[in-house]
Structures are given as structure tokens and as C-alpha cells.
Amino acid sequence: MGKPTVLYDAKILENGLKNDATRTGIFFVSYNIVKHILLDNRIDLYIYCQKEAKELTIRYFQQEFNHDIKSRIATEGDDLSNITTFLSTVFTTPEYIKRFPQITCFTIIHDVIPLIFPHYFGSAINSWFEELVKGINKNDFYFAVSKYTKQDFIKYIPAIDEQKITVMPLAADSRFYQTKDNIELHNIKTKYKIPLNKKYIFSLCTLEERKNLIRAVSAFISFIEKNKIEDLVYVLGGGTWEVFVGRLEKEVPNYHKYANRIIQAGYVADKDLAVLFSNAEWFVYTSQYEGFGMPPLEAMQCGCPVVVSNNSSLPEVVENAGIMIDYNSLSQHIEAYESYYYNPELRKLNSQEGLLRARQFNWNKSTNIIVNKMIEIEQKKQKKPLISIITITYNLIEKHRESYIKQCIESVHQQTYPNIEHIIIDGASTDGTVKLLNEYVEKGWVTLYSEPDQGIYDAMNKGIAKAHGTYINFLNSDDFFHNNQGIEFSMEYLMKCEADYSFADTLMLQENGEKSLWKGDISKLLIGTHYCHQTMLVKTEVLKSINGFDTSYPVAADSDLMIRLYAKKYKHTYVPFCFLTYRLGGFSGENSTQIRIDHSTSFFNHIGTNINLTPYDCFLLWQQHFFNETLLDKQLNLISKVPAEFGAEYLTNQLIEKTSPYGRIDIPHYLKFYLFGAIPALILHRKSRRNKTYYYLFNTIRVMKIVRHDNKRKFYLFGILPILKIKINSKPTQI
């Protein structure tokens, strides 16, 4: 296997390069992932960016990572046929990427905060999250930054497949380290207007409702007021959301009295954070909810004791290396502050425990999880060949079949088999069908080609030419896979049997809603009730070697294809699994006479002529029409010419059922015989015991006994005198 070619979404990095204020935790997550993946020689990394940011991104990678990406950078519109994998650190996969069916998409999921707390966020954040959720599907893969985040996505977003989520804990950046340089501390305090003669506690976060700062600051004021503490201030680092501006001043009791003890430092430069963390008495982060909780980890990596909430993912990050409290409890905040302030040994212990805990998180470990999973999935893909599913459409809206094509497409999208492309060949529809299909193109579910064609089988041949898959399935626009494991099971049988094509059972759906099962049986190829072509998976190379569909058969080129596959002795396998629903009616149902002509002609040309059947024989045998169109002697003669492999035994049994009362299970209890067709002359009563059937005159005098054993029938007059013996052969029948 070659290396996976991974396309990395640099959108978050672009935002951070344009505006330092956007270089928040998610920026450094993206930064560290790409930094470490660049060093991993198990994959080939490419960068995906906006067109307008291309030059900026190239310069940044050269300056920051000493990496020339000029030949490895892509934008929308570029050919991505060489890419196997796409990785986004936060955003949903772009629609353009989804147009390439060979690309497996991975997204890092952080939290469901906008879903749980929509009232805290503006329309832009909520819109972004809605797009993320909308883009989630069962075919993509996800990295959750914590176990808690994984469980929340499973809980709140049913579209996600929990088997496709891998937990990948984050890590703190190398900018965070323990430092106790007094000169640096003096400079930082001066820069952020922190009193030089006072100690400080620290919070670093965006100043917004969810971070619980009103309660944390209220507790601080109560703490210093209660204990008459003069040597401590509270430093708040981070930008303020517009909706939160002025909230602290309005809602924290006695805020204005102690305003000089609350230092709103605003945005803190990256290079200053290690000093602020390392020299804080303790770090406060009692958020209402976190998907991971990067700031406490950064604090611990700098040796700073922490106070955190005991909810969501924070216990996963901190474990026993800090004080955990109920975010909603003012008294627990105050108690935590008092514990650290009055117990320097506890601060020292938690500083050491925090350093040890932080070492368990590192970016080498995190990116290894990412790369290992991408390699694992790519290996599975390469072991599982690409399947091309081809659907033909033309003016479906005009024919009131809009709901059918939607069901068809969605049933393909829900297949569990991981390596499928769905190709739609449209015959230049003019009724809005193309617009409808383009909605699925934008989702990345289908590849659409729309141009005039010479009919459905010409369109199918175009699909064969466009297909990239090792195997091809033809799925009509009216029909759908009712079981999402159909392709997966078919592929298992194909691989196990090393077959060239497969077929399966079909659920037939009538217009009135009635359903019936069509058992796939290749021995019925002669009579045309063998199997539905839409259950087939056929090797692409085989289809091309026999030149696809023969368009000289106007309505049954699919039957001709199946006949030629058999005649040319390509290896087949039956999949004992029903996964396709076939709607009766439509194209085939409207052309039964022509189908009969096409099928019987093809069978004679490719098989019948070699087994001594005439064109008319093949015509009569189709759908067993000979039972209604010929007399008994001709029926017997025709069946005698049919080889066992094409259903001789089945046809013989059918003949017996149709012509002989003793050959049927549901034989009538009364047989009436009429003189001149009008005068009742004789009534026989039937009784059965196991393999014997008895007929009685006047329900008392036994006149006939019939004994059935395997393929033999023996007739006894009056129940004792043998008068007739019939043997039903599996070879050409003789009676």
C-alpha cells in the first residue's frame, strides 16, 4: 500500500494569520496537529486553503515550519484525484471535497456547546455549528477531543455513527512551561497593569456567560472581603464577547468597590502566557461546560495549581491534580480559594501533580492517534475495492418520481460499505430533475453527468465508461436498497468465492403496496425469472470485456447481459440476502411483449442454439407461456428438451401441478366427472396420509391409491393393483 495522501484544512490557520485576536485555543490545536503531521513520514501531507490566502499560507509554512508547500497546496477547483484523506480540525468538510468519492473525510469534533447553550451565542456561531451538524453523516470519521464529547455527540446528534468516532485528547502547546524569572514577571505585571506588590490568581478564557466568571469573580470578592485579604488580585485574560461587555460590573456584587482588585487584561500575547501561568497563585476555570478544557491543562503544564468545575470533560483532563467544585456553588468557590491561599503545601502538591498530569498529554501521542486511524481506514479501503453504483434518470419530476429518486440516493448513502461512488447519468432532463440532483452533488453524495443519450442502456454504457470502481451495480431510479448492508454482504460473497458477479433475492413492491419475494435462481435464466439485475455486482473489467449492454435490445438488454455473462462462463455467486426493493411497473412493466422477444432472442443466440433449442422454443419457454399457448403433448416435448441446469425439474413439477390433480399439494377434496360435460356421472372423494393419496367412490369404495416417493409416482387400481408408474427425471424428461 502506498502512503495515504492527506489534505489538511488550513482555514483556522488562515484566520489566525490574518488576526492575532483569533489565535485562540483552536488555532493552536490546528497549529500543533499540522506541525507534528508534517514530521510524520507515514503520510504525504497536502494543504487546502482559500484561494485568496494561498500565498500567505505558503509563506507561513516556509517561515514557521521551514516547509515548502508550493507543490502541495490546493484550493477549490483543483484536481484532487490523488487525495485519499481530508482532515478538518473544526469545520464541516467543504462541499467541493465531497465531490471526490475516493476521499475519506475526518473532522475533529470539540463540543456541542452551541446546541446546549444556543442563547449564549450569536447567529454566526450557531450557523457554523448548524453547518457542522448538517454535514455529519455515517460515512465520515470523527476525532472527539474527549470521551465526554464523544458521548455528547452520540446523545444529541443521531446522524453520527459512534463506531466512526475515535477519542483523541488534545495537548498543551510548547509555549506553556514553568518559568519563575523575576525580571520577566516584573515586565509582564507592568505590561498588563498588575500591581507589582501583589500576588494574583488567574483566569484565561473568552469573557462570556458559559465561563461562569460572574460567579468566580463574585466568590473572589467575597473571599477577600471575608478574610480581609489585601495582597491578592484577580487577573482576567482574554477578549470579551460583545454581549458580555459590562456584565461583570453590573452583576458582581461590590464590583466597583473592588474594581482595582479585578484586572481585566484583555487579549494576552502568546509569549506572555507562560509567565502569567507559572507565577499565579492558582488558576480558576469553573466553566459550565467544556468539550476538553485546554486552559487548565496549560496551567498545569506551567506548574500552576488549578480550581476547575467537576462537570463535562474537565475531570478527564485534571483528574486528581486540582480542586474540583460545583460551578454553580458560590460557597465551594470560596472554600477552594481559602484552601489554596492558606495552604501553601497544597498549592505545591497540586503544582507537582499538575506537572505530572500534563505530561500524559502530548501532541506526538495525539497526532499518532490521528495518523494511525487514517492509515487503518485507508488500508481497509484498499482491501475493500471501490464500488460504482450507476443510476439512470430522465425527467423524473415530470413523471412524479421525485420521492423515488430521493429514496434511491439516500439508500446508497446509508450503505455501510465504506468505498462507494454513486454515478448518476441523466439524459438532459428539462423538468427540474437536474436541479434536484445537484443538491446531492453539493452534498458530495453523487457524481452527475447530464447529456442527451440514445436510451437507458446507452446511458448505462456511459456509466460504465465513467466508473472508477472495481465492481459496478446498476440501481434504477425508482428502486432502493432497503437494507444498508446489502453492498457489504455482496462484496463478502464475491471476495470469498472469487466470483466475477453476484446476485441476490429481491423484494417486489406493487403499486398497491403489496410485497412479495423474488428468489434469485440462475437456473431460471431460460424462462426469464432468474434474478433482478439490480442485485448484481459485476466486475468492471468483465463488463468492459463484453462491451457492456447490447443496445440492439431496446428494453431487455439487462437480460441479454445476464445471459451473456452465463454463456461466457464467468463465475457467479448467489448472495442469500434480500436488500433491494424493486417497484413493479415502470420501464420494464410497460414493455413485457418486447422483453419476451429480446430475452428469448438473446437466450437462443448465446445458449439455446448450443443445447438444441429453437428460437420458438425459447420464445415459448419465457415466463412459462407454453403452458397456456400449447397442448399437453407439445408441453411434454418442450420440457424434455430442457437441460437440468436450466430448470427441467422445476418445469416438470410445474407441469404436474397444472395438469395432474395427483401432483399438487392443494388437490381438491372432490373430483367430479360429467357425462357429455353436463350430466354428473361420478364423484370421487380424496383422502391423504403422508405420501399416499386415496380416492373413494361414494366416500366408501377405494378406487385408486397414489404413492409418492422422491421423483416417482405409483398408481394402484382399487388400492392394490399396480397399473402405472411415473418417474420424473432431472434430465430431459421422459414420461
PDB file of C-alpha atoms in Angstrom, residues 45-232:
ATOM      1  CA  LEU A  45       0.587  15.914   3.521  1.00  0.00           C
ATOM      2  CA  TYR A  46      -1.112  18.469   1.291  1.00  0.00           C
ATOM      3  CA  ILE A  47      -2.649  21.769   2.404  1.00  0.00           C
ATOM      4  CA  TYR A  48      -6.122  23.032   1.475  1.00  0.00           C
ATOM      5  CA  CYS A  49      -6.807  26.754   1.767  1.00  0.00           C
ATOM      6  CA  GLN A  50      -8.880  29.597   0.374  1.00  0.00           C
ATOM      7  CA  LYS A  51      -7.683  30.945  -2.962  1.00  0.00           C
ATOM      8  CA  GLU A  52      -7.127  34.437  -1.573  1.00  0.00           C
ATOM      9  CA  ALA A  53      -4.976  33.049   1.265  1.00  0.00           C
ATOM     10  CA  LYS A  54      -2.801  30.780  -0.862  1.00  0.00           C
ATOM     11  CA  GLU A  55       0.325  32.958  -0.967  1.00  0.00           C
ATOM     12  CA  LEU A  56       0.010  33.880   2.709  1.00  0.00           C
ATOM     13  CA  THR A  57      -0.265  30.196   3.637  1.00  0.00           C
ATOM     14  CA  ILE A  58       2.753  29.246   1.521  1.00  0.00           C
ATOM     15  CA  ARG A  59       4.873  31.943   3.212  1.00  0.00           C
ATOM     16  CA  TYR A  60       3.677  30.932   6.667  1.00  0.00           C
ATOM     17  CA  PHE A  61       4.604  27.269   6.216  1.00  0.00           C
ATOM     18  CA  GLN A  62       8.013  28.268   4.891  1.00  0.00           C
ATOM     19  CA  GLN A  63       8.738  30.654   7.773  1.00  0.00           C
ATOM     20  CA  GLU A  64       7.116  28.728  10.627  1.00  0.00           C
ATOM     21  CA  PHE A  65       7.861  25.113   9.678  1.00  0.00           C
ATOM     22  CA  ASN A  66      10.642  25.524   7.094  1.00  0.00           C
ATOM     23  CA  HIS A  67       8.441  23.563   4.729  1.00  0.00           C
ATOM     24  CA  ASP A  68       7.924  24.359   1.053  1.00  0.00           C
ATOM     25  CA  ILE A  69       4.308  23.555   0.166  1.00  0.00           C
ATOM     26  CA  LYS A  70       4.124  25.289  -3.230  1.00  0.00           C
ATOM     27  CA  SER A  71       3.581  21.963  -4.987  1.00  0.00           C
ATOM     28  CA  ARG A  72       1.403  20.606  -2.185  1.00  0.00           C
ATOM     29  CA  ILE A  73      -1.246  23.265  -1.765  1.00  0.00           C
ATOM     30  CA  ALA A  74      -4.732  23.016  -3.213  1.00  0.00           C
ATOM     31  CA  THR A  75      -7.759  25.264  -3.470  1.00  0.00           C
ATOM     32  CA  GLU A  76     -11.315  24.803  -4.677  1.00  0.00           C
ATOM     33  CA  GLY A  77     -11.324  23.893  -8.353  1.00  0.00           C
ATOM     34  CA  ASP A  78      -8.068  21.940  -8.282  1.00  0.00           C
ATOM     35  CA  ASP A  79      -7.859  18.281  -9.273  1.00  0.00           C
ATOM     36  CA  LEU A  80      -7.904  16.237  -6.058  1.00  0.00           C
ATOM     37  CA  SER A  81      -7.962  12.788  -7.640  1.00  0.00           C
ATOM     38  CA  ASN A  82      -4.672  11.914  -5.913  1.00  0.00           C
ATOM     39  CA  ILE A  83      -6.025  12.671  -2.425  1.00  0.00           C
ATOM     40  CA  THR A  84      -7.169   9.792  -0.228  1.00  0.00           C
ATOM     41  CA  THR A  85      -7.979  11.599   3.023  1.00  0.00           C
ATOM     42  CA  PHE A  86      -9.245  15.002   4.172  1.00  0.00           C
ATOM     43  CA  LEU A  87      -8.724  16.322   7.708  1.00  0.00           C
ATOM     44  CA  SER A  88     -10.518  19.311   9.205  1.00  0.00           C
ATOM     45  CA  THR A  89      -9.732  20.433  12.733  1.00  0.00           C
ATOM     46  CA  VAL A  90     -13.118  22.050  13.323  1.00  0.00           C
ATOM     47  CA  PHE A  91     -15.217  22.835  10.243  1.00  0.00           C
ATOM     48  CA  THR A  92     -17.523  20.578   8.274  1.00  0.00           C
ATOM     49  CA  THR A  93     -15.997  19.155   5.097  1.00  0.00           C
ATOM     50  CA  PRO A  94     -16.318  21.646   2.201  1.00  0.00           C
ATOM     51  CA  GLU A  95     -18.814  20.668  -0.485  1.00  0.00           C
ATOM     52  CA  TYR A  96     -16.064  20.711  -3.103  1.00  0.00           C
ATOM     53  CA  ILE A  97     -14.130  17.994  -1.263  1.00  0.00           C
ATOM     54  CA  LYS A  98     -17.228  15.786  -1.165  1.00  0.00           C
ATOM     55  CA  ARG A  99     -17.295  15.695  -4.947  1.00  0.00           C
ATOM     56  CA  PHE A 100     -14.347  13.309  -4.879  1.00  0.00           C
ATOM     57  CA  PRO A 101     -15.741   9.932  -3.776  1.00  0.00           C
ATOM     58  CA  GLN A 102     -12.319   8.389  -3.121  1.00  0.00           C
ATOM     59  CA  ILE A 103     -11.608  10.903  -0.326  1.00  0.00           C
ATOM     60  CA  THR A 104     -12.340   9.746   3.222  1.00  0.00           C
ATOM     61  CA  CYS A 105     -13.210  12.723   5.413  1.00  0.00           C
ATOM     62  CA  PHE A 106     -12.160  13.183   9.037  1.00  0.00           C
ATOM     63  CA  THR A 107     -13.309  16.022  11.293  1.00  0.00           C
ATOM     64  CA  ILE A 108     -12.216  16.863  14.822  1.00  0.00           C
ATOM     65  CA  ILE A 109     -15.294  17.475  16.974  1.00  0.00           C
ATOM     66  CA  HIS A 110     -14.877  19.582  20.089  1.00  0.00           C
ATOM     67  CA  ASP A 111     -18.222  20.043  21.835  1.00  0.00           C
ATOM     68  CA  VAL A 112     -21.964  20.548  21.402  1.00  0.00           C
ATOM     69  CA  ILE A 113     -21.993  23.848  23.276  1.00  0.00           C
ATOM     70  CA  PRO A 114     -23.987  25.815  20.641  1.00  0.00           C
ATOM     71  CA  LEU A 115     -26.616  23.070  20.792  1.00  0.00           C
ATOM     72  CA  ILE A 116     -26.888  23.078  24.593  1.00  0.00           C
ATOM     73  CA  PHE A 117     -26.427  26.832  25.120  1.00  0.00           C
ATOM     74  CA  PRO A 118     -27.688  28.465  21.895  1.00  0.00           C
ATOM     75  CA  HIS A 119     -28.768  31.586  23.812  1.00  0.00           C
ATOM     76  CA  TYR A 120     -25.138  32.344  24.688  1.00  0.00           C
ATOM     77  CA  PHE A 121     -24.058  32.663  21.093  1.00  0.00           C
ATOM     78  CA  GLY A 122     -24.634  34.959  18.162  1.00  0.00           C
ATOM     79  CA  SER A 123     -26.087  33.861  14.844  1.00  0.00           C
ATOM     80  CA  ALA A 124     -22.633  33.376  13.285  1.00  0.00           C
ATOM     81  CA  ILE A 125     -21.553  30.731  15.818  1.00  0.00           C
ATOM     82  CA  ASN A 126     -24.911  28.967  15.751  1.00  0.00           C
ATOM     83  CA  SER A 127     -24.907  28.987  11.947  1.00  0.00           C
ATOM     84  CA  TRP A 128     -21.413  27.486  11.871  1.00  0.00           C
ATOM     85  CA  PHE A 129     -22.447  24.713  14.252  1.00  0.00           C
ATOM     86  CA  GLU A 130     -25.640  24.021  12.285  1.00  0.00           C
ATOM     87  CA  GLU A 131     -23.490  23.548   9.184  1.00  0.00           C
ATOM     88  CA  LEU A 132     -21.243  21.155  11.094  1.00  0.00           C
ATOM     89  CA  VAL A 133     -24.206  19.092  12.287  1.00  0.00           C
ATOM     90  CA  LYS A 134     -25.812  19.191   8.844  1.00  0.00           C
ATOM     91  CA  GLY A 135     -22.615  17.811   7.332  1.00  0.00           C
ATOM     92  CA  ILE A 136     -22.344  14.892   9.755  1.00  0.00           C
ATOM     93  CA  ASN A 137     -23.063  11.520   8.197  1.00  0.00           C
ATOM     94  CA  LYS A 138     -22.374   7.840   8.739  1.00  0.00           C
ATOM     95  CA  ASN A 139     -19.714   7.601   6.056  1.00  0.00           C
ATOM     96  CA  ASP A 140     -17.262  10.122   7.537  1.00  0.00           C
ATOM     97  CA  PHE A 141     -14.964   9.656  10.515  1.00  0.00           C
ATOM     98  CA  TYR A 142     -14.503  11.841  13.573  1.00  0.00           C
ATOM     99  CA  PHE A 143     -11.966  12.527  16.296  1.00  0.00           C
ATOM    100  CA  ALA A 144     -13.546  13.575  19.599  1.00  0.00           C
ATOM    101  CA  VAL A 145     -11.307  15.614  21.888  1.00  0.00           C
ATOM    102  CA  SER A 146     -12.623  13.809  24.975  1.00  0.00           C
ATOM    103  CA  LYS A 147     -14.720  10.825  25.978  1.00  0.00           C
ATOM    104  CA  TYR A 148     -17.356  13.256  27.175  1.00  0.00           C
ATOM    105  CA  THR A 149     -17.517  14.952  23.791  1.00  0.00           C
ATOM    106  CA  LYS A 150     -17.923  11.596  22.079  1.00  0.00           C
ATOM    107  CA  GLN A 151     -20.844  10.692  24.313  1.00  0.00           C
ATOM    108  CA  ASP A 152     -22.473  14.089  23.801  1.00  0.00           C
ATOM    109  CA  PHE A 153     -22.305  13.821  20.011  1.00  0.00           C
ATOM    110  CA  ILE A 154     -23.819  10.335  20.184  1.00  0.00           C
ATOM    111  CA  LYS A 155     -26.522  11.627  22.539  1.00  0.00           C
ATOM    112  CA  TYR A 156     -27.501  14.801  20.708  1.00  0.00           C
ATOM    113  CA  ILE A 157     -26.709  14.031  17.064  1.00  0.00           C
ATOM    114  CA  PRO A 158     -28.225  10.708  15.940  1.00  0.00           C
ATOM    115  CA  ALA A 159     -26.773  11.036  12.432  1.00  0.00           C
ATOM    116  CA  ILE A 160     -23.307  10.264  13.757  1.00  0.00           C
ATOM    117  CA  ASP A 161     -22.113   6.662  13.946  1.00  0.00           C
ATOM    118  CA  GLU A 162     -20.418   6.019  17.284  1.00  0.00           C
ATOM    119  CA  GLN A 163     -18.215   3.384  15.640  1.00  0.00           C
ATOM    120  CA  LYS A 164     -16.757   6.159  13.484  1.00  0.00           C
ATOM    121  CA  ILE A 165     -15.668   8.309  16.464  1.00  0.00           C
ATOM    122  CA  THR A 166     -12.162   7.959  17.883  1.00  0.00           C
ATOM    123  CA  VAL A 167     -11.228   9.762  21.090  1.00  0.00           C
ATOM    124  CA  MET A 168      -8.137  11.907  20.589  1.00  0.00           C
ATOM    125  CA  PRO A 169      -7.249  14.008  23.658  1.00  0.00           C
ATOM    126  CA  LEU A 170      -5.609  17.327  22.940  1.00  0.00           C
ATOM    127  CA  ALA A 171      -2.347  18.592  24.440  1.00  0.00           C
ATOM    128  CA  ALA A 172      -0.921  21.895  25.568  1.00  0.00           C
ATOM    129  CA  ASP A 173       1.378  23.839  23.286  1.00  0.00           C
ATOM    130  CA  SER A 174       5.133  24.012  23.900  1.00  0.00           C
ATOM    131  CA  ARG A 175       4.673  27.718  24.714  1.00  0.00           C
ATOM    132  CA  PHE A 176       3.472  26.620  28.133  1.00  0.00           C
ATOM    133  CA  TYR A 177       6.289  25.763  30.521  1.00  0.00           C
ATOM    134  CA  GLN A 178       7.206  26.535  34.099  1.00  0.00           C
ATOM    135  CA  THR A 179       9.268  29.715  34.494  1.00  0.00           C
ATOM    136  CA  LYS A 180       9.993  31.759  37.631  1.00  0.00           C
ATOM    137  CA  ASP A 181      12.125  34.572  36.232  1.00  0.00           C
ATOM    138  CA  ASN A 182      11.541  37.684  38.401  1.00  0.00           C
ATOM    139  CA  ILE A 183      12.565  40.107  35.670  1.00  0.00           C
ATOM    140  CA  GLU A 184      10.090  38.558  33.227  1.00  0.00           C
ATOM    141  CA  LEU A 185       7.392  38.641  35.884  1.00  0.00           C
ATOM    142  CA  HIS A 186       8.079  42.328  36.585  1.00  0.00           C
ATOM    143  CA  ASN A 187       7.789  43.155  32.895  1.00  0.00           C
ATOM    144  CA  ILE A 188       4.567  41.174  32.460  1.00  0.00           C
ATOM    145  CA  LYS A 189       2.958  42.761  35.509  1.00  0.00           C
ATOM    146  CA  THR A 190       3.866  46.179  34.236  1.00  0.00           C
ATOM    147  CA  LYS A 191       2.544  45.411  30.747  1.00  0.00           C
ATOM    148  CA  TYR A 192      -0.848  44.200  31.976  1.00  0.00           C
ATOM    149  CA  LYS A 193      -1.161  46.716  34.838  1.00  0.00           C
ATOM    150  CA  ILE A 194      -0.948  44.113  37.576  1.00  0.00           C
ATOM    151  CA  PRO A 195       0.186  45.720  40.869  1.00  0.00           C
ATOM    152  CA  LEU A 196       3.858  44.870  41.371  1.00  0.00           C
ATOM    153  CA  ASN A 197       3.446  44.429  45.125  1.00  0.00           C
ATOM    154  CA  LYS A 198       0.560  41.985  44.940  1.00  0.00           C
ATOM    155  CA  LYS A 199       0.121  38.313  44.191  1.00  0.00           C
ATOM    156  CA  TYR A 200      -2.554  37.260  41.715  1.00  0.00           C
ATOM    157  CA  ILE A 201      -4.846  34.453  40.704  1.00  0.00           C
ATOM    158  CA  PHE A 202      -5.522  33.979  37.022  1.00  0.00           C
ATOM    159  CA  SER A 203      -8.299  33.031  34.595  1.00  0.00           C
ATOM    160  CA  LEU A 204      -7.700  32.767  30.866  1.00  0.00           C
ATOM    161  CA  CYS A 205     -10.740  32.451  28.644  1.00  0.00           C
ATOM    162  CA  THR A 206     -13.065  34.386  26.442  1.00  0.00           C
ATOM    163  CA  LEU A 207     -15.138  36.553  28.728  1.00  0.00           C
ATOM    164  CA  GLU A 208     -18.622  35.162  28.134  1.00  0.00           C
ATOM    165  CA  GLU A 209     -21.541  33.673  30.045  1.00  0.00           C
ATOM    166  CA  ARG A 210     -20.584  29.999  29.889  1.00  0.00           C
ATOM    167  CA  LYS A 211     -17.220  30.579  31.538  1.00  0.00           C
ATOM    168  CA  ASN A 212     -19.008  31.377  34.816  1.00  0.00           C
ATOM    169  CA  LEU A 213     -16.866  34.428  35.520  1.00  0.00           C
ATOM    170  CA  ILE A 214     -19.630  36.309  37.330  1.00  0.00           C
ATOM    171  CA  ARG A 215     -19.692  33.606  39.998  1.00  0.00           C
ATOM    172  CA  ALA A 216     -15.896  33.150  40.050  1.00  0.00           C
ATOM    173  CA  VAL A 217     -15.306  36.899  40.492  1.00  0.00           C
ATOM    174  CA  SER A 218     -18.167  37.218  42.997  1.00  0.00           C
ATOM    175  CA  ALA A 219     -16.565  34.432  45.029  1.00  0.00           C
ATOM    176  CA  PHE A 220     -13.199  36.195  44.874  1.00  0.00           C
ATOM    177  CA  ILE A 221     -14.650  39.429  46.214  1.00  0.00           C
ATOM    178  CA  SER A 222     -16.497  37.546  48.976  1.00  0.00           C
ATOM    179  CA  PHE A 223     -13.279  35.666  49.766  1.00  0.00           C
ATOM    180  CA  ILE A 224     -11.039  38.719  50.109  1.00  0.00           C
ATOM    181  CA  GLU A 225     -13.753  40.673  51.921  1.00  0.00           C
ATOM    182  CA  LYS A 226     -14.489  37.874  54.368  1.00  0.00           C
ATOM    183  CA  ASN A 227     -10.809  37.212  55.124  1.00  0.00           C
ATOM    184  CA  LYS A 228      -9.661  40.838  54.851  1.00  0.00           C
ATOM    185  CA  ILE A 229      -7.044  39.924  52.265  1.00  0.00           C
ATOM    186  CA  GLU A 230      -5.083  42.836  50.825  1.00  0.00           C
ATOM    187  CA  ASP A 231      -2.234  41.188  48.887  1.00  0.00           C
ATOM    188  CA  LEU A 232      -4.179  39.406  46.126  1.00  0.00           C
TER     189      LEU A 232
END
